[in-house]
Short mmCIF file of C-alpha atoms and ligand atoms in Angstrom, two decimals:
data_model
loop_
_atom_site.label_atom_id
_atom_site.label_comp_id
_atom_site.label_asym_id
_atom_site.label_seq_id
_atom_site.Cartn_x
_atom_site.Cartn_y
_atom_site.Cartn_z
CA MET Q 1 94.17 205.96 102.87
CA THR Q 2 97.22 205.83 100.58
CA ARG Q 3 98.70 202.39 100.75
CA SER Q 4 101.96 202.02 102.63
CA ILE Q 5 104.04 199.10 103.81
CA LEU Q 6 106.44 198.80 106.72
CA ILE Q 7 109.35 196.41 106.15
CA ILE Q 8 110.74 195.11 109.42
CA TYR Q 9 114.27 193.79 108.99
CA THR Q 10 115.39 191.22 111.57
CA GLY Q 11 118.38 189.65 109.76
CA GLY Q 12 118.69 186.34 107.90
CA THR Q 13 120.46 185.36 104.69
CA ILE Q 14 118.59 187.89 102.56
CA GLY Q 15 120.68 190.72 103.97
CA MET Q 16 123.88 188.80 104.70
CA ILE Q 17 127.35 189.37 103.33
CA ASN Q 18 130.51 187.31 103.76
CA ASP Q 19 132.52 188.37 106.78
CA PRO Q 20 135.85 189.59 105.36
CA GLU Q 21 137.81 187.73 108.06
CA THR Q 22 136.01 184.39 108.49
CA GLY Q 23 134.18 184.18 105.15
CA ALA Q 24 131.01 183.12 107.04
CA LEU Q 25 127.69 184.75 106.17
CA CYS Q 26 126.51 187.33 108.70
CA PRO Q 27 123.69 189.91 108.64
CA PHE Q 28 124.41 193.34 107.15
CA ASP Q 29 122.58 196.67 106.98
CA PHE Q 30 119.23 197.33 105.33
CA GLU Q 31 120.48 199.88 102.80
CA GLN Q 32 122.14 197.21 100.68
CA ILE Q 33 118.83 195.33 100.48
CA MET Q 34 117.10 198.42 99.13
CA ASN Q 35 119.98 199.10 96.74
CA ALA Q 36 119.61 195.59 95.31
CA VAL Q 37 115.95 196.12 94.40
CA PRO Q 38 115.68 199.73 93.20
CA GLU Q 39 112.57 198.77 91.18
CA ILE Q 40 110.43 198.56 94.29
CA LYS Q 41 110.32 202.36 94.21
CA GLU Q 42 108.09 201.90 91.16
CA PHE Q 43 105.34 200.33 93.25
CA GLY Q 44 102.58 202.87 93.61
CA PHE Q 45 102.72 202.81 97.38
CA LYS Q 46 104.96 204.09 100.15
CA ILE Q 47 107.56 201.75 101.65
CA ASP Q 48 109.21 202.48 104.99
CA SER Q 49 111.59 200.31 106.91
CA TYR Q 50 112.42 199.50 110.50
CA THR Q 51 115.67 197.73 111.28
CA LEU Q 52 115.95 195.90 114.58
CA PRO Q 53 118.82 197.19 116.73
CA LYS Q 54 120.60 193.83 116.55
CA LEU Q 55 120.40 191.88 113.30
CA ILE Q 56 120.48 188.14 113.77
CA ASP Q 57 120.76 184.82 112.05
CA SER Q 58 117.34 183.36 112.80
CA SER Q 59 118.92 180.44 114.66
CA ASP Q 60 119.26 182.99 117.47
CA VAL Q 61 115.54 183.80 117.59
CA LYS Q 62 114.01 183.77 121.06
CA PRO Q 63 110.40 184.48 122.13
CA GLN Q 64 111.50 188.02 123.06
CA LEU Q 65 111.87 188.79 119.33
CA TRP Q 66 108.25 187.74 118.70
CA LYS Q 67 107.12 190.20 121.37
CA GLU Q 68 109.23 192.96 119.80
CA LEU Q 69 107.74 192.25 116.37
CA CYS Q 70 104.19 192.40 117.76
CA ASP Q 71 104.99 195.67 119.53
CA ILE Q 72 106.34 197.21 116.33
CA ILE Q 73 103.30 196.05 114.36
CA LEU Q 74 100.84 197.38 116.93
CA GLU Q 75 102.64 200.71 117.32
CA ASN Q 76 102.51 201.21 113.55
CA TYR Q 77 99.22 199.49 112.82
CA GLU Q 78 97.21 202.56 111.87
CA LYS Q 79 99.96 204.04 109.71
CA TYR Q 80 100.47 201.08 107.36
CA SER Q 81 98.33 198.86 105.16
CA GLY Q 82 100.58 195.84 105.69
CA PHE Q 83 103.85 194.55 107.11
CA VAL Q 84 106.70 192.59 105.54
CA ILE Q 85 109.10 190.91 107.94
CA LEU Q 86 112.53 190.00 106.57
CA HIS Q 87 113.65 187.00 108.58
CA GLY Q 88 116.06 184.08 108.29
CA THR Q 89 114.56 180.91 106.93
CA ASP Q 90 115.77 178.57 109.68
CA THR Q 91 113.16 179.56 112.25
CA MET Q 92 110.76 181.50 110.04
CA ALA Q 93 108.02 178.88 110.50
CA TYR Q 94 108.31 179.21 114.29
CA SER Q 95 108.18 183.02 114.21
CA ALA Q 96 105.23 183.10 111.81
CA SER Q 97 103.39 180.54 113.97
CA ALA Q 98 104.13 182.50 117.13
CA LEU Q 99 102.86 185.78 115.69
CA SER Q 100 99.72 184.10 114.40
CA PHE Q 101 98.83 183.08 117.97
CA MET Q 102 99.97 186.33 119.59
CA LEU Q 103 98.10 188.74 117.30
CA ASN Q 104 94.34 188.94 117.56
CA ASN Q 105 91.80 190.50 115.22
CA LEU Q 106 94.42 191.06 112.55
CA THR Q 107 92.93 192.85 109.56
CA LYS Q 108 96.20 193.55 107.73
CA PRO Q 109 98.79 191.26 106.15
CA VAL Q 110 101.94 190.30 108.05
CA VAL Q 111 104.12 188.63 105.43
CA PHE Q 112 107.35 186.91 106.41
CA THR Q 113 109.95 186.41 103.73
CA GLY Q 114 113.68 185.93 103.28
CA SER Q 115 115.90 184.06 100.90
CA GLN Q 116 118.30 181.18 100.43
CA LEU Q 117 120.93 183.35 98.70
CA PRO Q 118 121.83 186.86 99.88
CA ILE Q 119 120.18 189.63 97.92
CA GLY Q 120 123.59 190.89 96.80
CA LYS Q 121 124.31 187.67 94.84
CA ILE Q 122 123.50 187.52 91.14
CA ARG Q 123 121.26 184.41 91.37
CA THR Q 124 119.52 185.52 94.54
CA ASP Q 125 115.95 184.45 95.22
CA GLY Q 126 115.64 187.40 97.60
CA ARG Q 127 114.58 189.91 94.96
CA GLU Q 128 111.56 187.92 93.74
CA ASN Q 129 110.56 187.01 97.29
CA LEU Q 130 110.75 190.58 98.53
CA ILE Q 131 108.92 192.04 95.53
CA ALA Q 132 106.08 189.50 95.76
CA ALA Q 133 105.83 189.90 99.55
CA LEU Q 134 105.46 193.66 99.14
CA GLU Q 135 102.84 193.32 96.44
CA ILE Q 136 100.82 190.89 98.56
CA ALA Q 137 101.17 192.97 101.73
CA ALA Q 138 99.76 195.95 99.82
CA ALA Q 139 96.98 194.09 97.98
CA GLU Q 140 93.52 195.40 98.77
CA ILE Q 141 90.02 194.93 97.44
CA GLU Q 142 87.60 197.73 98.21
CA GLY Q 143 89.93 199.08 100.87
CA LYS Q 144 90.29 195.73 102.64
CA ALA Q 145 93.44 193.59 102.76
CA VAL Q 146 93.32 190.56 100.47
CA VAL Q 147 95.33 188.45 102.95
CA PRO Q 148 94.64 189.60 106.53
CA GLU Q 149 96.81 186.87 108.02
CA VAL Q 150 100.31 186.07 109.23
CA CYS Q 151 101.86 184.27 106.28
CA ILE Q 152 105.11 183.21 104.64
CA LEU Q 153 105.99 184.12 101.07
CA PHE Q 154 108.66 181.89 99.63
CA GLY Q 155 109.52 180.41 96.23
CA ALA Q 156 106.46 181.71 94.37
CA LYS Q 157 103.96 180.56 97.00
CA LEU Q 158 102.19 182.24 99.86
CA PHE Q 159 101.45 179.97 102.81
CA ARG Q 160 99.55 180.37 106.06
CA GLY Q 161 102.42 180.94 108.52
CA ASN Q 162 101.35 178.41 111.13
CA ARG Q 163 100.95 175.65 108.50
CA THR Q 164 104.44 176.00 107.14
CA THR Q 165 107.63 173.97 107.56
CA LYS Q 166 111.12 174.53 106.20
CA ILE Q 167 111.74 171.44 104.11
CA ASN Q 168 114.87 172.21 102.15
CA ALA Q 169 118.17 173.82 103.10
CA GLU Q 170 119.19 174.35 99.47
CA SER Q 171 116.25 174.69 97.11
CA PHE Q 172 114.57 178.03 96.44
CA ASP Q 173 111.35 176.21 97.30
CA ALA Q 174 112.43 176.00 100.91
CA PHE Q 175 108.98 175.87 102.49
CA GLN Q 176 105.98 173.67 102.25
CA SER Q 177 102.54 173.53 103.78
CA PHE Q 178 101.59 169.87 103.61
CA ASN Q 179 98.17 170.01 105.18
CA TYR Q 180 96.77 173.31 103.92
CA PRO Q 181 96.68 174.76 100.40
CA PRO Q 182 98.76 177.82 99.51
CA LEU Q 183 96.97 181.13 100.06
CA ALA Q 184 98.36 182.38 96.76
CA GLU Q 185 100.56 181.26 93.86
CA ILE Q 186 102.83 183.68 92.11
CA GLY Q 187 103.31 183.45 88.36
CA ILE Q 188 102.66 186.05 85.71
CA HIS Q 189 99.73 186.98 87.93
CA ILE Q 190 99.24 186.46 91.61
CA HIS Q 191 96.45 183.92 91.98
CA TYR Q 192 94.82 184.24 95.36
CA ASN Q 193 93.11 181.19 96.79
CA TYR Q 194 90.24 183.16 98.30
CA GLY Q 195 88.57 180.05 99.74
CA ALA Q 196 91.64 179.29 101.87
CA ILE Q 197 92.22 182.79 103.28
CA ASP Q 198 90.81 183.57 106.71
CA TYR Q 199 88.03 186.14 106.24
CA ALA Q 200 86.18 185.28 109.46
CA PRO Q 201 84.80 188.48 111.02
CA ARG Q 202 87.24 190.08 113.48
CA ILE Q 203 85.47 190.85 116.71
CA GLY Q 204 87.21 193.75 118.39
CA GLU Q 205 90.33 195.80 117.82
CA VAL Q 206 93.69 194.36 116.88
CA SER Q 207 95.68 193.38 119.98
CA ALA Q 208 98.47 191.06 121.05
CA TYR Q 209 99.09 188.65 123.88
CA THR Q 210 102.84 188.23 123.80
CA ASP Q 211 103.79 186.23 126.90
CA MET Q 212 105.17 182.78 126.22
CA ASP Q 213 105.79 180.03 128.76
CA THR Q 214 108.82 178.08 127.63
CA HIS Q 215 108.45 175.20 130.13
CA ILE Q 216 107.89 172.77 127.30
CA ALA Q 217 109.77 169.94 125.57
CA ILE Q 218 109.57 167.88 122.40
CA LEU Q 219 109.90 164.11 122.70
CA LYS Q 220 110.35 162.35 119.38
CA ILE Q 221 109.84 158.63 119.81
CA PHE Q 222 111.91 156.07 117.90
CA PRO Q 223 112.34 152.30 118.02
CA GLY Q 224 114.78 151.59 120.84
CA ILE Q 225 114.07 154.78 122.79
CA ARG Q 226 115.52 154.31 126.27
CA PRO Q 227 113.23 154.61 129.30
CA GLU Q 228 115.81 156.76 131.11
CA PHE Q 229 115.75 159.21 128.17
CA ILE Q 230 111.96 159.53 128.50
CA ASP Q 231 112.40 160.01 132.25
CA ALA Q 232 114.98 162.76 131.70
CA VAL Q 233 112.50 164.64 129.53
CA ILE Q 234 109.38 164.26 131.63
CA GLU Q 235 111.26 164.93 134.83
CA MET Q 236 112.62 168.23 133.55
CA PRO Q 237 112.05 170.67 136.43
CA GLY Q 238 109.00 172.84 135.82
CA LEU Q 239 107.87 170.99 132.68
CA LYS Q 240 104.26 171.92 131.83
CA GLY Q 241 103.75 170.90 128.22
CA LEU Q 242 105.16 168.11 126.09
CA ILE Q 243 104.95 167.78 122.32
CA LEU Q 244 105.00 164.01 121.76
CA GLU Q 245 106.12 163.30 118.20
CA THR Q 246 104.52 159.97 117.39
CA TYR Q 247 104.44 157.66 114.37
CA GLY Q 248 101.90 157.82 111.53
CA SER Q 249 98.41 158.71 112.65
CA GLY Q 250 99.50 159.33 116.24
CA ASN Q 251 100.76 155.89 117.24
CA ALA Q 252 103.19 155.03 120.03
CA PRO Q 253 104.57 151.85 121.61
CA THR Q 254 102.07 149.83 123.61
CA ASP Q 255 104.55 148.45 126.13
CA GLU Q 256 103.76 149.14 129.74
CA VAL Q 257 107.11 150.82 130.42
CA PHE Q 258 106.36 153.56 127.90
CA LEU Q 259 102.68 153.89 128.71
CA SER Q 260 103.21 154.08 132.46
CA LYS Q 261 105.55 157.04 131.88
CA VAL Q 262 102.95 158.80 129.74
CA ARG Q 263 100.32 158.16 132.42
CA LYS Q 264 102.62 159.41 135.15
CA ALA Q 265 103.34 162.61 133.22
CA CYS Q 266 99.61 163.23 132.65
CA GLU Q 267 98.89 162.59 136.34
CA LYS Q 268 101.57 165.14 137.24
CA GLY Q 269 99.59 167.66 135.19
CA ILE Q 270 101.94 167.79 132.20
CA LEU Q 271 99.89 168.49 129.08
CA ILE Q 272 100.86 166.13 126.28
CA TYR Q 273 100.13 167.10 122.66
CA ASN Q 274 100.24 164.27 120.12
CA VAL Q 275 101.88 165.43 116.86
CA THR Q 276 102.74 163.09 114.01
CA GLN Q 277 106.28 162.67 112.71
CA CYS Q 278 104.79 162.51 109.19
CA GLN Q 279 104.84 165.70 107.20
CA GLY Q 280 101.41 165.17 105.68
CA GLY Q 281 98.24 163.74 107.22
CA THR Q 282 96.73 163.83 110.63
CA VAL Q 283 96.72 162.25 114.08
CA GLU Q 284 93.64 160.10 114.61
CA MET Q 285 93.82 158.93 118.18
CA GLY Q 286 91.86 155.73 118.69
CA ARG Q 287 92.17 154.55 115.11
CA TYR Q 288 94.80 151.98 116.12
CA GLU Q 289 95.22 150.18 119.40
CA THR Q 290 98.62 151.90 119.59
CA SER Q 291 97.04 155.30 120.14
CA ARG Q 292 93.94 154.35 122.17
CA GLU Q 293 95.97 154.13 125.35
CA LEU Q 294 97.39 157.62 124.79
CA LEU Q 295 93.86 158.92 124.47
CA ARG Q 296 92.81 157.11 127.67
CA SER Q 297 95.79 158.55 129.53
CA GLY Q 298 94.69 162.09 128.72
CA VAL Q 299 96.95 162.92 125.75
CA THR Q 300 95.47 165.59 123.44
CA SER Q 301 95.37 165.18 119.66
CA GLY Q 302 97.37 167.66 117.59
CA TYR Q 303 95.55 166.54 114.42
CA ASP Q 304 97.56 167.83 111.43
CA ILE Q 305 99.54 170.52 113.25
CA THR Q 306 103.20 171.11 112.43
CA THR Q 307 105.73 170.73 115.23
CA GLU Q 308 106.63 174.40 114.82
CA ALA Q 309 103.03 175.51 115.34
CA ALA Q 310 102.56 173.02 118.20
CA VAL Q 311 105.56 174.44 120.07
CA CYS Q 312 104.31 178.02 119.73
CA LYS Q 313 100.69 177.13 120.50
CA MET Q 314 101.72 175.28 123.67
CA MET Q 315 103.94 178.18 124.87
CA HIS Q 316 101.17 180.67 124.13
CA LEU Q 317 98.40 178.72 125.85
CA LEU Q 318 100.49 177.88 128.92
CA ALA Q 319 101.15 181.59 129.37
CA ARG Q 320 97.61 182.74 128.60
CA GLU Q 321 95.43 180.22 130.43
CA LYS Q 322 95.72 178.89 133.94
CA ASP Q 323 93.03 176.20 133.79
CA ALA Q 324 94.38 172.94 132.32
CA ASN Q 325 90.97 171.99 130.90
CA GLU Q 326 90.74 175.29 129.04
CA ILE Q 327 94.23 174.74 127.63
CA LYS Q 328 93.27 171.25 126.49
CA LYS Q 329 90.14 172.57 124.84
CA SER Q 330 92.19 175.14 122.95
CA LEU Q 331 94.85 172.58 122.01
CA ASN Q 332 92.03 170.52 120.58
CA SER Q 333 90.65 173.32 118.43
CA ALA Q 334 91.91 175.63 115.71
CA LEU Q 335 92.85 179.00 117.20
CA LYS Q 336 94.22 180.55 114.02
CA GLY Q 337 93.56 177.95 111.35
CA GLU Q 338 96.59 175.88 112.41
CA ILE Q 339 94.77 172.53 112.48
CA THR Q 340 91.99 170.76 110.67
CA VAL Q 341 89.90 169.19 113.39
CA ASN Q 342 88.40 165.81 112.56
CA HIS Q 343 86.67 163.38 114.82
CA ILE Q 344 87.27 160.26 112.79
CA GLY Q 345 87.56 157.11 114.83
CA PHE Q 346 86.49 158.32 118.25
N1 LIG E 1 120.80 180.75 108.90
C1 LIG E 1 119.97 181.66 108.14
C2 LIG E 1 118.90 182.21 109.07
O1 LIG E 1 117.96 181.53 109.34
C3 LIG E 1 119.37 180.95 106.98
C4 LIG E 1 118.50 181.80 106.09
O2 LIG E 1 118.18 182.92 106.33
O3 LIG E 1 118.12 181.26 105.04
O4 LIG E 1 119.01 183.33 109.50
#
């Protein structure tokens, strides 16, 4: 098959221009993106594009967009060798995480990219990002995709999507993957990190499960957190899953006021996922006294998951599974390479 790539344009800074009235950046049409990088016509493969009916700043992303993206990918799956999704940087890590959980048996690359400066600006980072994303999306060895994963290309690095976090609102190196090595580094050559790419055999045809249950919350603990604030979160009507952002290796206060609330939430059937506030490293429940009680109460370890991936994984599992034990089992294991499971300390 002749190689061909579908670019799906959702909005984001890469295609923005200054609004003539307010001066604020807002998404603009796809043509000007293509006009800014005429050299991509020199790639030896076909490039088509699909522009979403309503272009958005990615701060407006909702789970409905993730479903639309999966639908577009599946409808066009046979026609293209890979997909590049142009997306704002603000929620790119959420969208890439969500698609990684929604899509199953993916054998082709889905590469998210965008930029910090619009592609129409002289110093834009959008050109390099787009060109590298296209090259990676089209890369094949013996007819098979080099990176059959949902990933993010940004600032000369390719990351696994569900391992990535936006770390800088200014630098061209806007993303980082603290707990998993880059899948590729882009210099004069593109160096693929073959050992880090997911080549596990795909069992079955590509498919998507796109429902998301948004009855979740994030509770970031801090010294001085008020009990009534915790109550307000765990008493949210319909709450099913809670991402508990803890200190260090998964530690939380040991006072009875806090712990009794955690216990009460678990008894009510709320699934609590322990995610560290640290960018690097992992939750090790039971390593300190301050996390043993969480473990005893029924809190599940998020290991080294990012908050972005934890949010999407929780929404996905709550929609997909009915049995709480099955959900816990899945939370505790790597579905799409999003966590490194360790059993240190317990
Ligand atoms: N606010 C923009 C967005 O996420 C930022 C960007 O694209 O870099 O759509």
